[in-house]
PDB file of C-alpha atoms in Angstrom:
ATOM      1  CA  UNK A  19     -25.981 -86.964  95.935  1.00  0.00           C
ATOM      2  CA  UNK A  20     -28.340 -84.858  97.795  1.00  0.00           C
ATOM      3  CA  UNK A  21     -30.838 -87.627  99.831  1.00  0.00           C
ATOM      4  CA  UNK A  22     -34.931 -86.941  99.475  1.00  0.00           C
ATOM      5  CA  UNK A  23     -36.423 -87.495 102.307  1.00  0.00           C
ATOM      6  CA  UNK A  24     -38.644 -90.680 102.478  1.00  0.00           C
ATOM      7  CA  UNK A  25     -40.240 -92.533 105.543  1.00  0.00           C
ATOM      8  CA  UNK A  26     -39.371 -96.107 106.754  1.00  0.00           C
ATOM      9  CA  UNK A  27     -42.336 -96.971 104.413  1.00  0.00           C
ATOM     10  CA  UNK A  28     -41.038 -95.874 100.837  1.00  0.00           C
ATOM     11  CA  UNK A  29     -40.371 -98.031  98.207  1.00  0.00           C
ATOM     12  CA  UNK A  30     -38.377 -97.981  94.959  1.00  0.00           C
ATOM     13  CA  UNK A  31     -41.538 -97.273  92.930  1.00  0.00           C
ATOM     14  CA  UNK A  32     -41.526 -93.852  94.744  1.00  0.00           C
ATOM     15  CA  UNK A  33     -39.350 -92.672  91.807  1.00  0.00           C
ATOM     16  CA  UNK A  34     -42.339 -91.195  89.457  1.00  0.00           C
ATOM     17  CA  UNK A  35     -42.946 -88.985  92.291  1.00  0.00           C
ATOM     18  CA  UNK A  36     -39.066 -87.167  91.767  1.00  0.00           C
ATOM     19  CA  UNK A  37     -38.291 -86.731  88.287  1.00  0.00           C
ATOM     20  CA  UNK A  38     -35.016 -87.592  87.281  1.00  0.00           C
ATOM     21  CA  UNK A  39     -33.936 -88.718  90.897  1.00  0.00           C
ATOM     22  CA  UNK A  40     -31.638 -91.994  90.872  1.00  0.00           C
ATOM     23  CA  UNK A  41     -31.515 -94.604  93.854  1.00  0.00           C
ATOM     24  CA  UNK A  42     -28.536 -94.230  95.902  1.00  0.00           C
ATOM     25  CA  UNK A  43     -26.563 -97.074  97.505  1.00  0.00           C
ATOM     26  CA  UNK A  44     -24.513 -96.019 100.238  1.00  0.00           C
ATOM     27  CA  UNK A  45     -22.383 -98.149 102.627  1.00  0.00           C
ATOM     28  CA  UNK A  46     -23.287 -98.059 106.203  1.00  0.00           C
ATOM     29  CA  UNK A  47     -19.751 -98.119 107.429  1.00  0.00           C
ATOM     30  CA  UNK A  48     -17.676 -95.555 105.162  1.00  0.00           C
ATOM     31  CA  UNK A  49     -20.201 -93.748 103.632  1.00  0.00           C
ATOM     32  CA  UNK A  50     -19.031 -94.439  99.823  1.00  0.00           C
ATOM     33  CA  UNK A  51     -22.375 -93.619  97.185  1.00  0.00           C
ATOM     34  CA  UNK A  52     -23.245 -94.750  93.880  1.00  0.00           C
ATOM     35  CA  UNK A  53     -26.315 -93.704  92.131  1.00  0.00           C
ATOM     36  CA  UNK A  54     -28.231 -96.383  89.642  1.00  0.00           C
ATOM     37  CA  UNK A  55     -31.419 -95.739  87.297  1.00  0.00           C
ATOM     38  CA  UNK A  56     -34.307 -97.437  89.370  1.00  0.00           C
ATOM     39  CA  UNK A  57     -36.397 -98.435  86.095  1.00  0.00           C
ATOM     40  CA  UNK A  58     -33.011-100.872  85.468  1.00  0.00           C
ATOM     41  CA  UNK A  59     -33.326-101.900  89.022  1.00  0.00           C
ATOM     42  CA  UNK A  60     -36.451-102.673  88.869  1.00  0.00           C
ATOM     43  CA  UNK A  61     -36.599-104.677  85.765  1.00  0.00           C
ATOM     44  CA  UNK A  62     -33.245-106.817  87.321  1.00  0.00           C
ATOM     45  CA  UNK A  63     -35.764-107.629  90.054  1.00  0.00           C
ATOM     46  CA  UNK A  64     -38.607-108.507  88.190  1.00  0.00           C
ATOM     47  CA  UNK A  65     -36.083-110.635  86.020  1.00  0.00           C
ATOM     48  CA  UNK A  66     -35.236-112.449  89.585  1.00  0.00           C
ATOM     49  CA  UNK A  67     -38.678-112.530  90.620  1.00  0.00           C
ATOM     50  CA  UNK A  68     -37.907-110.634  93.836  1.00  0.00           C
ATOM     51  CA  UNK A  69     -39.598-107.599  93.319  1.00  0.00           C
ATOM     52  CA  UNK A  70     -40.528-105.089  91.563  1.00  0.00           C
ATOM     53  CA  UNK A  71     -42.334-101.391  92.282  1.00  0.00           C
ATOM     54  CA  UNK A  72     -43.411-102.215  95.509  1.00  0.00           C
ATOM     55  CA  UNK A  73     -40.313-103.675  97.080  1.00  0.00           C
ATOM     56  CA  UNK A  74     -39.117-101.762 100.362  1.00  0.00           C
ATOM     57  CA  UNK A  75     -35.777 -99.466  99.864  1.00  0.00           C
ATOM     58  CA  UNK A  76     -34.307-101.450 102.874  1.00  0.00           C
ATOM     59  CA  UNK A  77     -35.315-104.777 101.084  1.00  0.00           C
ATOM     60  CA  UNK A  78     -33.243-103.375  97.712  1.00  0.00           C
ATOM     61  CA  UNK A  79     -30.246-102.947 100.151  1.00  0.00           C
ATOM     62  CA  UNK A  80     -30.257-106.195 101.973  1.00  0.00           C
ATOM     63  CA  UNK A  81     -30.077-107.898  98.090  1.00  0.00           C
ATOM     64  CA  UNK A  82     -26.555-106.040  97.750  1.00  0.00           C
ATOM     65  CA  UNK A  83     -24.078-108.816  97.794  1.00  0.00           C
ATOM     66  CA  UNK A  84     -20.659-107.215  96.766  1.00  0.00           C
ATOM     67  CA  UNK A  85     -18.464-105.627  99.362  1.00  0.00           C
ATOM     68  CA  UNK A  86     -17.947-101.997  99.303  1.00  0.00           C
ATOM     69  CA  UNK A  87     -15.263-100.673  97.381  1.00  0.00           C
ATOM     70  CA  UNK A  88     -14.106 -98.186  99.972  1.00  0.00           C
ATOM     71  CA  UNK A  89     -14.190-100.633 103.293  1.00  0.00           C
ATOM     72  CA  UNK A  90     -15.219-103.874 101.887  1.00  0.00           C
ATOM     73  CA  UNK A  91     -17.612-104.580 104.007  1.00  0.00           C
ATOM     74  CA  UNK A  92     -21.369-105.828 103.429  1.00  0.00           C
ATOM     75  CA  UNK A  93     -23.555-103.105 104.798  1.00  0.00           C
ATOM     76  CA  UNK A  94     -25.684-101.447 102.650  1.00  0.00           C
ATOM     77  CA  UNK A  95     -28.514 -98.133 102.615  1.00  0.00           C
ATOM     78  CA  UNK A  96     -30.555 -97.435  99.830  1.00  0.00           C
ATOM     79  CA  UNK A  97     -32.180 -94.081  99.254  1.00  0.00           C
ATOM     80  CA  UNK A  98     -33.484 -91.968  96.057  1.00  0.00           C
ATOM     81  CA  UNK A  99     -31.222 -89.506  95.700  1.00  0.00           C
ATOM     82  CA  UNK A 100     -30.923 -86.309  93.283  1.00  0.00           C
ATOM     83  CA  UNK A 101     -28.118 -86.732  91.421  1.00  0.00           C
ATOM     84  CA  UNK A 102     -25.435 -83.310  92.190  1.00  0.00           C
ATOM     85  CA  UNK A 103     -25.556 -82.071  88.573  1.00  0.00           C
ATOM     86  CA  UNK A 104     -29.593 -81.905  88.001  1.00  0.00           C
ATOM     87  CA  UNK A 105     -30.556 -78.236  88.603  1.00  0.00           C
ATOM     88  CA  UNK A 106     -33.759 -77.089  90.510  1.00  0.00           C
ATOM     89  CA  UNK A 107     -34.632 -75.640  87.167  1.00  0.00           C
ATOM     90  CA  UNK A 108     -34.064 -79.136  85.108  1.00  0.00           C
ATOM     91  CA  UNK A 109     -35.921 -81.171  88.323  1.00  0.00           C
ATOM     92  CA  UNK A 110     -38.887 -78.695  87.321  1.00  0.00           C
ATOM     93  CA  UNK A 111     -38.736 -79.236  84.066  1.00  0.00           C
ATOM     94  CA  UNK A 112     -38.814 -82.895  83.965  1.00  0.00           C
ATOM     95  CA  UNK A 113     -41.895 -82.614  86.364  1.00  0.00           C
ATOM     96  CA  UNK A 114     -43.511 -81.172  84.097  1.00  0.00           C
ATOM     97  CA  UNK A 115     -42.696 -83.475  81.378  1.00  0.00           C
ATOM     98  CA  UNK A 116     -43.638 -86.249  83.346  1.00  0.00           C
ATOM     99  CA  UNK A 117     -47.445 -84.708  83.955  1.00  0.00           C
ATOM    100  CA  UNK A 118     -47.996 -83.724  80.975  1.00  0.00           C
TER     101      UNK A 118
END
């Protein structure tokens, strides 16, 4: 997954911005990735009431409570990502979609 680049400030609502990006969760220690659709993340922590659009990337990390597969340890990143097979073509495309 190729990371955008987002400020200490981003949230997971920053999605709309990137069409068809996914939210990344990396571990800290190994480096092992897996990409999730934010809307489903979001709605899982509206359904906990612990967030929701607003809620700080690092916050959406620190609520990841299984060990990694690769190390098993408990230290987790989270990031939008694009996911390696969307094109810069299909990435336009969706932008497009989105504002119109």
């Amino acid at each position: 997954m190729r990371a955008i680049p987002l400020g200490p400030e981003a949230s997971i609502g920053d999605f709309a911005r990137y069409p068809g990006c996914r939210l990344a969760v990396t571990c800290a220690m190994c480096g092992w990735s897996k990409g999730y659709n934010p809307e489903r993340i979001i709605r899982r922590l509206r359904e906990l009431k612990a967030g929701g659009y607003t809620t700080p990337l690092d916050v959406v990390a620190r609520r990841v409570q299984w060990p990694c597969p690769g190390c098993h340890r408990l230290k987790w990143r989270a990031n939008l990502a694009w996911p390696p097979e969307l094109t810069e073509a299909e990435a336009r495309r969706l932008a497009a979609r989105a504002r119109n």
